[in-house]
Short mmCIF file of C-alpha atoms and ligand atoms in Angstrom, two decimals:
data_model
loop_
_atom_site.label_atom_id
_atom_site.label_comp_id
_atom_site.label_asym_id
_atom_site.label_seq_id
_atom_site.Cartn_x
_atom_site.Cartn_y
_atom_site.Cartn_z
CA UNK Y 1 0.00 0.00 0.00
CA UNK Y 2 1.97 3.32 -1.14
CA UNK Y 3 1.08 6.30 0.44
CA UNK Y 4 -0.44 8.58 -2.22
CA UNK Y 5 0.62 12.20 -1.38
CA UNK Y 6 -0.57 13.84 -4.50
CA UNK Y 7 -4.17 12.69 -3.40
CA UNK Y 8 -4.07 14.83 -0.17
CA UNK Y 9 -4.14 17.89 -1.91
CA UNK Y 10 -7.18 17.71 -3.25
CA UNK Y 11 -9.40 17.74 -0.41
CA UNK Y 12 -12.30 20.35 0.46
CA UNK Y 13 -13.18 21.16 3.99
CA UNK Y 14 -16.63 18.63 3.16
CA UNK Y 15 -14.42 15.99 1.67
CA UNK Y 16 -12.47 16.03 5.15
CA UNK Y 17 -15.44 16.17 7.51
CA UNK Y 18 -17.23 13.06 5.77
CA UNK Y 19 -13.53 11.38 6.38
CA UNK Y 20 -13.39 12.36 9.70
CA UNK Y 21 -16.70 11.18 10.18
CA UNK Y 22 -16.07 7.92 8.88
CA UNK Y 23 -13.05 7.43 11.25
CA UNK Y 24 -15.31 8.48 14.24
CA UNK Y 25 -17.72 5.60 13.11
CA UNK Y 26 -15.27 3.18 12.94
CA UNK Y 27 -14.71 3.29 16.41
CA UNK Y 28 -17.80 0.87 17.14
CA UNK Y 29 -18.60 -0.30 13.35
CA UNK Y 30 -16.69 -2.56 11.34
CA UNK Y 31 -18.53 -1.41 8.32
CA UNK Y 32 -19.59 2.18 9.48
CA UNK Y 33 -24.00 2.86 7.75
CA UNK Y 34 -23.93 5.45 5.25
CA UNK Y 35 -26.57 6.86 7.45
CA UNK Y 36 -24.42 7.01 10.05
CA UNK Y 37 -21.44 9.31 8.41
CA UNK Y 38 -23.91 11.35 7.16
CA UNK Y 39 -25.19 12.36 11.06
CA UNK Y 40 -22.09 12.66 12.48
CA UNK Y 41 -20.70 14.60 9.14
CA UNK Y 42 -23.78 16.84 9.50
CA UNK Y 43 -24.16 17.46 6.17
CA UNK Y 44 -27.54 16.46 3.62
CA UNK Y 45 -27.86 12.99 2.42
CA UNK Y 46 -27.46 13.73 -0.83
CA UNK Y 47 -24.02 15.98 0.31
CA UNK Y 48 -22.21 13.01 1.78
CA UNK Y 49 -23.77 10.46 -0.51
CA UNK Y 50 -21.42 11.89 -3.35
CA UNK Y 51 -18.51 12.98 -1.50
CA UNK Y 52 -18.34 9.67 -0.10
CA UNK Y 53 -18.42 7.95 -3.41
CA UNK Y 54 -15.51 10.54 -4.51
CA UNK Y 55 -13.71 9.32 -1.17
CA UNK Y 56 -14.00 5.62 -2.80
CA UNK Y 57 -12.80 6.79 -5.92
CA UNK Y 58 -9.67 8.39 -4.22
CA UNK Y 59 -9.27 4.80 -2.30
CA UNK Y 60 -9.46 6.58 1.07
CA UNK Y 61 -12.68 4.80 2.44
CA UNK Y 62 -14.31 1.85 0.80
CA UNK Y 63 -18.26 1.12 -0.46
CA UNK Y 64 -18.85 -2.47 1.94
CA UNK Y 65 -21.94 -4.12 1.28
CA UNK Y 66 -22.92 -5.71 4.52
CA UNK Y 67 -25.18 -8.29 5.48
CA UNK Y 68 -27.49 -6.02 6.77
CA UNK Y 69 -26.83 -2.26 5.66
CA UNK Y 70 -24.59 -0.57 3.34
CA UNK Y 71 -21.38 1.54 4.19
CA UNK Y 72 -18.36 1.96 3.88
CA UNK Y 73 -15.04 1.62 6.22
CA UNK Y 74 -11.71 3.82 6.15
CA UNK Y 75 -8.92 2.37 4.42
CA UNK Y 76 -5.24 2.84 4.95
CA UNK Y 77 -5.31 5.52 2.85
CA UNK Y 78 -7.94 7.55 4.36
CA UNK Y 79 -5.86 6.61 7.79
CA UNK Y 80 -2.92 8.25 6.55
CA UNK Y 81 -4.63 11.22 4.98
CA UNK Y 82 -6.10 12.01 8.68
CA UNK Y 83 -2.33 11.18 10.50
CA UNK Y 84 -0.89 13.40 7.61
CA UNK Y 85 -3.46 16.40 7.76
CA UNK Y 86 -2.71 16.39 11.66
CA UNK Y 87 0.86 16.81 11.32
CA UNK Y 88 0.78 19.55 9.26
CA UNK Y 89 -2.00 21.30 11.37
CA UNK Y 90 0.80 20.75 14.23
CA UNK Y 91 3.22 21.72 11.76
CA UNK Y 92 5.58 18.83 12.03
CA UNK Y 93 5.41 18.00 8.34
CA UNK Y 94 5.00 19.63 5.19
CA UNK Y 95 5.53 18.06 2.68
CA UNK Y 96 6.12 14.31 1.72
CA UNK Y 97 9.40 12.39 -0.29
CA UNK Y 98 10.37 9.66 -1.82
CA UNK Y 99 9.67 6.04 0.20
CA UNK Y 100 12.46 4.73 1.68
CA UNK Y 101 11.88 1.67 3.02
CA UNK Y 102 9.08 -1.05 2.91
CA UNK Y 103 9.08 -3.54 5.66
CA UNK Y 104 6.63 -6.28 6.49
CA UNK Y 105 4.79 -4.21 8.75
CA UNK Y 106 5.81 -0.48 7.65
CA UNK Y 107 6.48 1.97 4.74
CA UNK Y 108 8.72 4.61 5.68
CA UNK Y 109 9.03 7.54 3.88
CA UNK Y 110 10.97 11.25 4.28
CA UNK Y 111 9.39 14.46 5.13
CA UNK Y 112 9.90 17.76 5.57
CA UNK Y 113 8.89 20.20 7.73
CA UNK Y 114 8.14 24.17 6.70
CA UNK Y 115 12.09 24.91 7.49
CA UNK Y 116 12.87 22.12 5.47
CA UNK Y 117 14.05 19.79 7.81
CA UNK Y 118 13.82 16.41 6.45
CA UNK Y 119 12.64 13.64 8.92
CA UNK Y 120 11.64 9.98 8.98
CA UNK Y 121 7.41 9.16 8.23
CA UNK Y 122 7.06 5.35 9.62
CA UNK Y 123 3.41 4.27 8.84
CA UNK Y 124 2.50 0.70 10.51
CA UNK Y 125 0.92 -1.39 8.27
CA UNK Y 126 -0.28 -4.05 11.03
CA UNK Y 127 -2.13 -6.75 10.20
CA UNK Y 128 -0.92 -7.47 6.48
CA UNK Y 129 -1.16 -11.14 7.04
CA UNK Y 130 -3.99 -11.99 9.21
CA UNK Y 131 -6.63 -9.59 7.94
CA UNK Y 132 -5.76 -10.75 4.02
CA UNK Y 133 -6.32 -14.34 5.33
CA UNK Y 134 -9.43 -13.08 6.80
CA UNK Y 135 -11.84 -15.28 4.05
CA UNK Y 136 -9.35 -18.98 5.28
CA UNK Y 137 -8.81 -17.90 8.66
CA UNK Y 138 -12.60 -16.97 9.69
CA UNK Y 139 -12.33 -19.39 12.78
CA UNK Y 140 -9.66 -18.28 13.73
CA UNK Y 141 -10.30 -14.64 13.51
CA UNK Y 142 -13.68 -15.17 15.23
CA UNK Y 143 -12.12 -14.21 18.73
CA UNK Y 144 -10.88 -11.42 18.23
CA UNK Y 145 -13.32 -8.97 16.33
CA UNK Y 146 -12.02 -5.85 18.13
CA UNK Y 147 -8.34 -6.21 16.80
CA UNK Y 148 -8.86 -4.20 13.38
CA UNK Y 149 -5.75 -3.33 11.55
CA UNK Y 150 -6.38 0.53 12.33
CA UNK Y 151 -6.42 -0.14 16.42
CA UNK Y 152 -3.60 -2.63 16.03
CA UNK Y 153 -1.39 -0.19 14.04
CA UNK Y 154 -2.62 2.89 16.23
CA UNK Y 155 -1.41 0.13 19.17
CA UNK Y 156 2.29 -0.29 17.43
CA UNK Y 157 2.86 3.73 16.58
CA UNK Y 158 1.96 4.27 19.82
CA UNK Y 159 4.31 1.99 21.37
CA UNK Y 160 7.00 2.85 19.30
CA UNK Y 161 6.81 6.55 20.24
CA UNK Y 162 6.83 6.23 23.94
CA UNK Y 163 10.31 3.90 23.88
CA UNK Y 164 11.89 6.03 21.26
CA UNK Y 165 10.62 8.83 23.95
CA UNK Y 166 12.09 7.18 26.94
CA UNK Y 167 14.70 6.02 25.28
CA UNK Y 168 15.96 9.24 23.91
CA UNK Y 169 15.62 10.95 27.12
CA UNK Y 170 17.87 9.00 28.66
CA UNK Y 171 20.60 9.00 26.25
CA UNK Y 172 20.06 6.00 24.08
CA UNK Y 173 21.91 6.06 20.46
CA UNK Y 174 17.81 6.32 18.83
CA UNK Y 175 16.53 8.76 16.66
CA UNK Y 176 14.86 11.62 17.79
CA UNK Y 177 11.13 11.05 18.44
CA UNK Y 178 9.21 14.17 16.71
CA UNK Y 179 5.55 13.83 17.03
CA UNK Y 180 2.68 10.19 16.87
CA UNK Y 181 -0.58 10.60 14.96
CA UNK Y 182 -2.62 7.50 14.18
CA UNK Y 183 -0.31 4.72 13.00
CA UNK Y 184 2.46 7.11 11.95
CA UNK Y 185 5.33 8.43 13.92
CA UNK Y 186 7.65 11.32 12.88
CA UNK Y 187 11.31 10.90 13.70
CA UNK Y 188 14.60 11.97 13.00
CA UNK Y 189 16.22 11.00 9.99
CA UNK Y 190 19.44 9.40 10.90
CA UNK Y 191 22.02 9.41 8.34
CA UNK Y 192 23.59 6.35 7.77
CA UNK Y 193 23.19 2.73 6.79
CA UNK Y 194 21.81 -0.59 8.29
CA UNK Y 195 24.59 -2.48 9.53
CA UNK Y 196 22.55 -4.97 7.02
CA UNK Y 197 24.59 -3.20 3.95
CA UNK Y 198 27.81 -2.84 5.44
CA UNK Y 199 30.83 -5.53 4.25
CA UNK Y 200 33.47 -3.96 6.47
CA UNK Y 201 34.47 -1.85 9.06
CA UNK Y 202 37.80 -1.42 10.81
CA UNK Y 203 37.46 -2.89 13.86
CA UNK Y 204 34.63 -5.58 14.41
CA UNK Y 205 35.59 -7.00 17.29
CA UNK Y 206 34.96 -3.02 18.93
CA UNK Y 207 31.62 -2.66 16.89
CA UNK Y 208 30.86 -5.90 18.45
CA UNK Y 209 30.72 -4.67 21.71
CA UNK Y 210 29.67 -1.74 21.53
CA UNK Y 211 25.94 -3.80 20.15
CA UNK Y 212 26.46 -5.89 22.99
CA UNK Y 213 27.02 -3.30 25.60
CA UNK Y 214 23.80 -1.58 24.21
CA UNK Y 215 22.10 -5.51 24.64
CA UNK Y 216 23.13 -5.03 28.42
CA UNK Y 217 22.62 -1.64 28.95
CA UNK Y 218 18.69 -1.84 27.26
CA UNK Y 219 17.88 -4.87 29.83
CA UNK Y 220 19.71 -2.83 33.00
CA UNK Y 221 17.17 -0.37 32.10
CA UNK Y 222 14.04 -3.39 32.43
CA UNK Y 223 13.95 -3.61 28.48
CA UNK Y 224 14.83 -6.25 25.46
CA UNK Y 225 14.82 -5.05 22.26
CA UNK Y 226 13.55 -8.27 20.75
CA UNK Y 227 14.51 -7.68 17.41
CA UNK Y 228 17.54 -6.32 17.51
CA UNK Y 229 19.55 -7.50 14.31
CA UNK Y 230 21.45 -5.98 11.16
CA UNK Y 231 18.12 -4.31 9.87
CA UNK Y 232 17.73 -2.18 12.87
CA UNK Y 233 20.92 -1.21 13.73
CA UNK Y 234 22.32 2.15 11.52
CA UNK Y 235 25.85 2.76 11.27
CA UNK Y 236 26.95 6.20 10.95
CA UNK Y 237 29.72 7.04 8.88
CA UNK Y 238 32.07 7.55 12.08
CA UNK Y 239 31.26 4.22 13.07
CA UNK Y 240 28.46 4.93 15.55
CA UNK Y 241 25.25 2.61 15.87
CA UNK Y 242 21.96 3.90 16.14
CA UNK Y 243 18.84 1.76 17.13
CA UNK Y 244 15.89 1.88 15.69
CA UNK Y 245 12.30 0.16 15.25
CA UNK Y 246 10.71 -0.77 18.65
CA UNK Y 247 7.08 -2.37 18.47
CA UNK Y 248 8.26 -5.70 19.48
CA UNK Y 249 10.42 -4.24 22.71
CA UNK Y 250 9.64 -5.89 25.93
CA UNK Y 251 10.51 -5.44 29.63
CA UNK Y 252 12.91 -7.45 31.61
CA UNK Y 253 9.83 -8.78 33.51
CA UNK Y 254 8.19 -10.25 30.67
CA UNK Y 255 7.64 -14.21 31.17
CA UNK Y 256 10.09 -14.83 28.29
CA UNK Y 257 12.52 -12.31 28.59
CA UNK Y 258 15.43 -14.47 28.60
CA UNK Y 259 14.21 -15.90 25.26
CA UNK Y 260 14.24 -13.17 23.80
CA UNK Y 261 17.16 -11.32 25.53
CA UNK Y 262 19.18 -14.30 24.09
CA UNK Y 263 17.52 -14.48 20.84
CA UNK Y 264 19.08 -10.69 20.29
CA UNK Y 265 22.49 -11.55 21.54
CA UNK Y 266 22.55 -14.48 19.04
CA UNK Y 267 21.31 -12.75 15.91
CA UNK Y 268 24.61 -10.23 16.58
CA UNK Y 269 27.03 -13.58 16.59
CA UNK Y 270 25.25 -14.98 14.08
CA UNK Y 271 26.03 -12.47 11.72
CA UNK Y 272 29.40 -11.36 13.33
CA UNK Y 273 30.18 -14.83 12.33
CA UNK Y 274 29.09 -14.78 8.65
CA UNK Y 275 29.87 -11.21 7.35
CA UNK Y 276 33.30 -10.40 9.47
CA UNK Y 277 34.29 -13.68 10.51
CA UNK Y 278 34.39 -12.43 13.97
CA UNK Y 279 33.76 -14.84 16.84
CA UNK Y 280 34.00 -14.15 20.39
CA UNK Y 281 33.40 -16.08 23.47
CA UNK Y 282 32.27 -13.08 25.23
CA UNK Y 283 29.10 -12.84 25.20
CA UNK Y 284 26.36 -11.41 27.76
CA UNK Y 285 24.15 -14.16 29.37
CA UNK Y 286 20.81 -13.18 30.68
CA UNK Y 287 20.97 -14.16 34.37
CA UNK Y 288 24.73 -13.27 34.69
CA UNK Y 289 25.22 -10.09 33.39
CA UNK Y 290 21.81 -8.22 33.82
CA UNK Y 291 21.39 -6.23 36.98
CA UNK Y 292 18.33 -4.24 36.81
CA UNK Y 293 19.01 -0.29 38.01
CA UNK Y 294 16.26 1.60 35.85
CA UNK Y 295 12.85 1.11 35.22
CA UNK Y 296 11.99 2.69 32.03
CA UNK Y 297 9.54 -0.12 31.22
CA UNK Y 298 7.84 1.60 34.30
CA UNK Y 299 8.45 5.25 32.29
CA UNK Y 300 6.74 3.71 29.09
CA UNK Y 301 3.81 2.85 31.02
CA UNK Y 302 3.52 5.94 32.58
CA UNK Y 303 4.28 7.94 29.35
CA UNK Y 304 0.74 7.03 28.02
CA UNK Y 305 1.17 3.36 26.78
CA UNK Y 306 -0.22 1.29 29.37
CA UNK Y 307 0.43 -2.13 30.25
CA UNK Y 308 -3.09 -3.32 29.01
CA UNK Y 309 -2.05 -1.63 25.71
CA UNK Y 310 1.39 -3.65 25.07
CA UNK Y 311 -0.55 -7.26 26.23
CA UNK Y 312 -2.96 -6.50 23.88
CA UNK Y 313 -0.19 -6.12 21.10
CA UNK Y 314 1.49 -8.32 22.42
CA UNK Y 315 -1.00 -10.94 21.80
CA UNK Y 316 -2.15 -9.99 17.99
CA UNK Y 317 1.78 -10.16 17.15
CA UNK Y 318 2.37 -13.42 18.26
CA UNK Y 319 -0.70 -14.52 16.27
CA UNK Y 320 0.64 -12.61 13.39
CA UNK Y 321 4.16 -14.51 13.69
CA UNK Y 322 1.73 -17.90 13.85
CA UNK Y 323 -0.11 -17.35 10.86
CA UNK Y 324 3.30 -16.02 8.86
CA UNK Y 325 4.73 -19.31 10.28
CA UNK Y 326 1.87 -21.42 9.05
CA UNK Y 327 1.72 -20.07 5.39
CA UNK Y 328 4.99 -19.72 4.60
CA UNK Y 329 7.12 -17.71 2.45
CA UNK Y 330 5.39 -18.77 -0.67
CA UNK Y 331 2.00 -17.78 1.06
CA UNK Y 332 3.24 -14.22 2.38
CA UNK Y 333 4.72 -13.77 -1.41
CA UNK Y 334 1.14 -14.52 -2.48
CA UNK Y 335 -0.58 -11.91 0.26
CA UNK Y 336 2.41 -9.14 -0.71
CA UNK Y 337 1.47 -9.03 -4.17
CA UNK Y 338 -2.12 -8.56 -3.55
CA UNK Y 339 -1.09 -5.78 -1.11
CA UNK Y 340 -2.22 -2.88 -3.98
CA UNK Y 341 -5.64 -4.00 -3.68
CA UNK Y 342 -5.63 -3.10 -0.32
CA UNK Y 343 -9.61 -2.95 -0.57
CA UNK Y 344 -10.08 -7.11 -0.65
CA UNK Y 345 -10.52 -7.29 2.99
CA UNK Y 346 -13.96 -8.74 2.28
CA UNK Y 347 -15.53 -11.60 3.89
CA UNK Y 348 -18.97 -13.31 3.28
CA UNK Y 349 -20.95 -10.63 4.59
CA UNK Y 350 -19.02 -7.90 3.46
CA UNK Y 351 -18.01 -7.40 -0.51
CA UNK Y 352 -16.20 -4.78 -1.37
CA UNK Y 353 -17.65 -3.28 -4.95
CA UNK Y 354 -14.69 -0.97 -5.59
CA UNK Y 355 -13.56 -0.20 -9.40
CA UNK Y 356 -10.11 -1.77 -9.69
CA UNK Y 357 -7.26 -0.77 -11.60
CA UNK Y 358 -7.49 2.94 -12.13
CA UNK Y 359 -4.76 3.92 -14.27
CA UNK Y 360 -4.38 7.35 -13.58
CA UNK Y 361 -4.48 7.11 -10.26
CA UNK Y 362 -1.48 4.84 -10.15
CA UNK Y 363 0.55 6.80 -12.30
CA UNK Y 364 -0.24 9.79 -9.98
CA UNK Y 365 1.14 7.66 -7.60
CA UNK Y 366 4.50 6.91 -9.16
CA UNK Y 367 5.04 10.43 -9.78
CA UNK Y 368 4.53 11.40 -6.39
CA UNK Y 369 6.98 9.11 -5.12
CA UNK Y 370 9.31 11.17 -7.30
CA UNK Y 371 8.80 14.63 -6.42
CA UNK Y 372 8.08 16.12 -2.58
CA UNK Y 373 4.70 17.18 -2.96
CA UNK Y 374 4.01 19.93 -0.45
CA UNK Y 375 0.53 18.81 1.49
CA UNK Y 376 1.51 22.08 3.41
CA UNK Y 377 -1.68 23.66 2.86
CA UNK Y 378 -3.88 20.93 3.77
P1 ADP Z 1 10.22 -2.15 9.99
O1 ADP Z 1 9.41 -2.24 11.22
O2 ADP Z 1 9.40 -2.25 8.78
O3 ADP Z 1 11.41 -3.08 10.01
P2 ADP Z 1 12.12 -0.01 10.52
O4 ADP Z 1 11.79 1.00 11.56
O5 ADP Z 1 13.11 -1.04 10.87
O6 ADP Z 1 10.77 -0.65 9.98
O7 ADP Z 1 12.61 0.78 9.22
C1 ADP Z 1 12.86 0.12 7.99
C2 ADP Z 1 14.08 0.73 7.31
O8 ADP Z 1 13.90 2.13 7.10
C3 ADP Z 1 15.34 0.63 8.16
O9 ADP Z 1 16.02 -0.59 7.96
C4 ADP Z 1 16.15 1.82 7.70
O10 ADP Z 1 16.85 1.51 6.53
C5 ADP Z 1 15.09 2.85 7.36
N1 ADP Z 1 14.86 3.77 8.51
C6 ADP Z 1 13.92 3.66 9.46
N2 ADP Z 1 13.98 4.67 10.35
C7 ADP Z 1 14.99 5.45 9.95
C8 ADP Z 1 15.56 6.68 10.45
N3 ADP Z 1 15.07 7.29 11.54
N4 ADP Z 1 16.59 7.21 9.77
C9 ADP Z 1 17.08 6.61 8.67
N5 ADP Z 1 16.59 5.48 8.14
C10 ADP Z 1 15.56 4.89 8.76
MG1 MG Z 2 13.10 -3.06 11.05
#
């Protein structure tokens, strides 16, 4: 799903208040009633009737028929017009650049603010697998009705604000946390490169402790990375790492925690081993050499993500992992390449009637991964 930039130009003060509206209605409808947007939206039937069909044409909310009524949800483009439109009425960003990065569960992308600063955009695309299996998986699914890719994403911006926060504020090598909307974040653009595309460096055996150090340092604060590995770790040209990415961080407290403490210390020998041919037999064990002296797991929770917030994540991820598990590479291949058509999140009762394939829009969409496009004056 590519964020379309161009698209948020074009919106009139109507156009946003039936979007809005539809957000507010998703709060308690999976598939908010036409009738519904139009109350809240407060403008005449026939008003929101055709601005919401212009919406669908823009791919920001969908047309859902439902068992019972029609309407129409907000799609992850409508999402990021709203996190968008508030950062530029906070005036953290201006305009939007070229994508830089797609992960499973993110597209990040550069911005600018009005002083041209340039800056990180991370939007979380939660939920890529499990809602695309949604038509297999129904059973499965069943349980947990509330857990809509916009909550869950909402759930992992969130998250990865306050660490960055906490982090940052107490002097760990992370970027610069700049402002949260929605399932977006707004960060600091580090310059550098994962440690992913680097073939040498002077001294590995230093590099190598410094990571490990950091390994230590995280869990004497109460926290585990839990992904910490050559994607996530930026190398400056002097040599310094930066972390980054931090929906999956847990506290030292968490049932696993040594699992996953050690799962981070072995992904740095692992590939110590294979691209530098470094080996040590130094390396930080769990009970040994972690002596709690901070709590910023406590810090987190107070900073607005609560404890009831990360279970709850918690719990959709590992059933994310579970279904990647279970259909394979070959299967997540399958669900990426659908990913355009982000609109086929349609089950029995709900059928999503939207045109497909609208050339124009798409090559407004390649161009606008070209140029900034200022959404200043949204
Ligand atoms: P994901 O959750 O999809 O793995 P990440 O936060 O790890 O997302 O970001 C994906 C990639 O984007 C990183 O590997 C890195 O190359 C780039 N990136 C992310 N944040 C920054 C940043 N603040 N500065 C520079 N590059 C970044
Ligand atoms: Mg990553």
């Amino acid at each position: 799903m590519k964020l379309d930039a161009k698209v948020l130009r074009y919106m009139s003060p109507e156009d946003f208040r039936v979007l809005t509206a539809t957000e507010m209605g998703s709060k308690n409808h999976e598939v908010v009633p036409s009738s519904l947007i139009t109350q809240i939206a407060q403008l005449r039937h026939g008003g929101s009737h055709k601005i919401l069909s212009e919406l669908a044409r823009r791919n920001l909310v969908a047309k859902v028929q439902h068992i019972k009524y029609d309407g129409y949800r907000l799609t992850y483009g409508g999402y990021d017009y709203l996190a968008l439109k508030t950062f530029c009425h906070r005036n953290s960003v201006y305009s939007v650049g070229n994508q830089i990065g797609v992960g499973k569960e993110s597209d990040i992308y550069i911005v600018a603010n009005e002083e041209e600063r340039q800056m990180v955009l991370k939007i979380q695309r939660l939920g890529r697998v499990s809602f695309r299996t949604i038509k297999s998986k129904r059973d499965y699914l069943k349980n947990r009705k509330s857990a809509s890719w916009m909550y869950m994403s909402c759930l992992a911006a969130k998250k990865e604000y306050a660490f960055m926060k906490v982090l940052h504020e107490n002097g760990f090598p992370v970027p610069e946390p700049i402002d949260q909307s929605r399932h977006c974040i707004v960060m600091e653009l580090i310059d550098a490169f994962p440690l992913r595309q680097i073939s040498e460096v002077g001294n590995p055996g230093k590099l190598y402790s410094t990571l490990m150090n950091l390994i230590v340092k995280l869990a004497s604060y109460g926290l585990i990375h839990g992904d910490f590995n050559e994607f996530n770790i930026l190398i400056r040209e002097n040599g310094d790492a930066v972390l980054i990415d931090f929906p999956q961080m847990v506290s030292t407290d968490h049932p696993n925690a040594e699992y996953y403490f050690n799962r981070d210390v072995e992904c740095i020998r692992t590939f110590f081993k294979k691209r530098f041919q470094y080996e040590s037999l130094l390396y930080p064990k769990f009970r040994l050499d972690t002596e709690r002296q901070f709590d910023l797991d406590v810090q987190v929770a107070a900073s607005g993500f609560t404890k009831k917030q990360q279970q709850e994540l918690e719990k959709f991820q590992e059933e994310e992992q579970k279904l990647a598990e279970e259909l394979g590479e070959d299967g997540l291949r399958e669900l990426e390449s659908d990913d355009d058509d982000e609109d086929e999140e349609s089950s029995e009762e709900e059928d999503s009637d939207e045109e497909e394939g609208d050339e124009e829009a798409k090559e407004e969409t390649e161009e606008a991964k070209e140029l900034p496009v200022s959404i200043g004056k949204l």
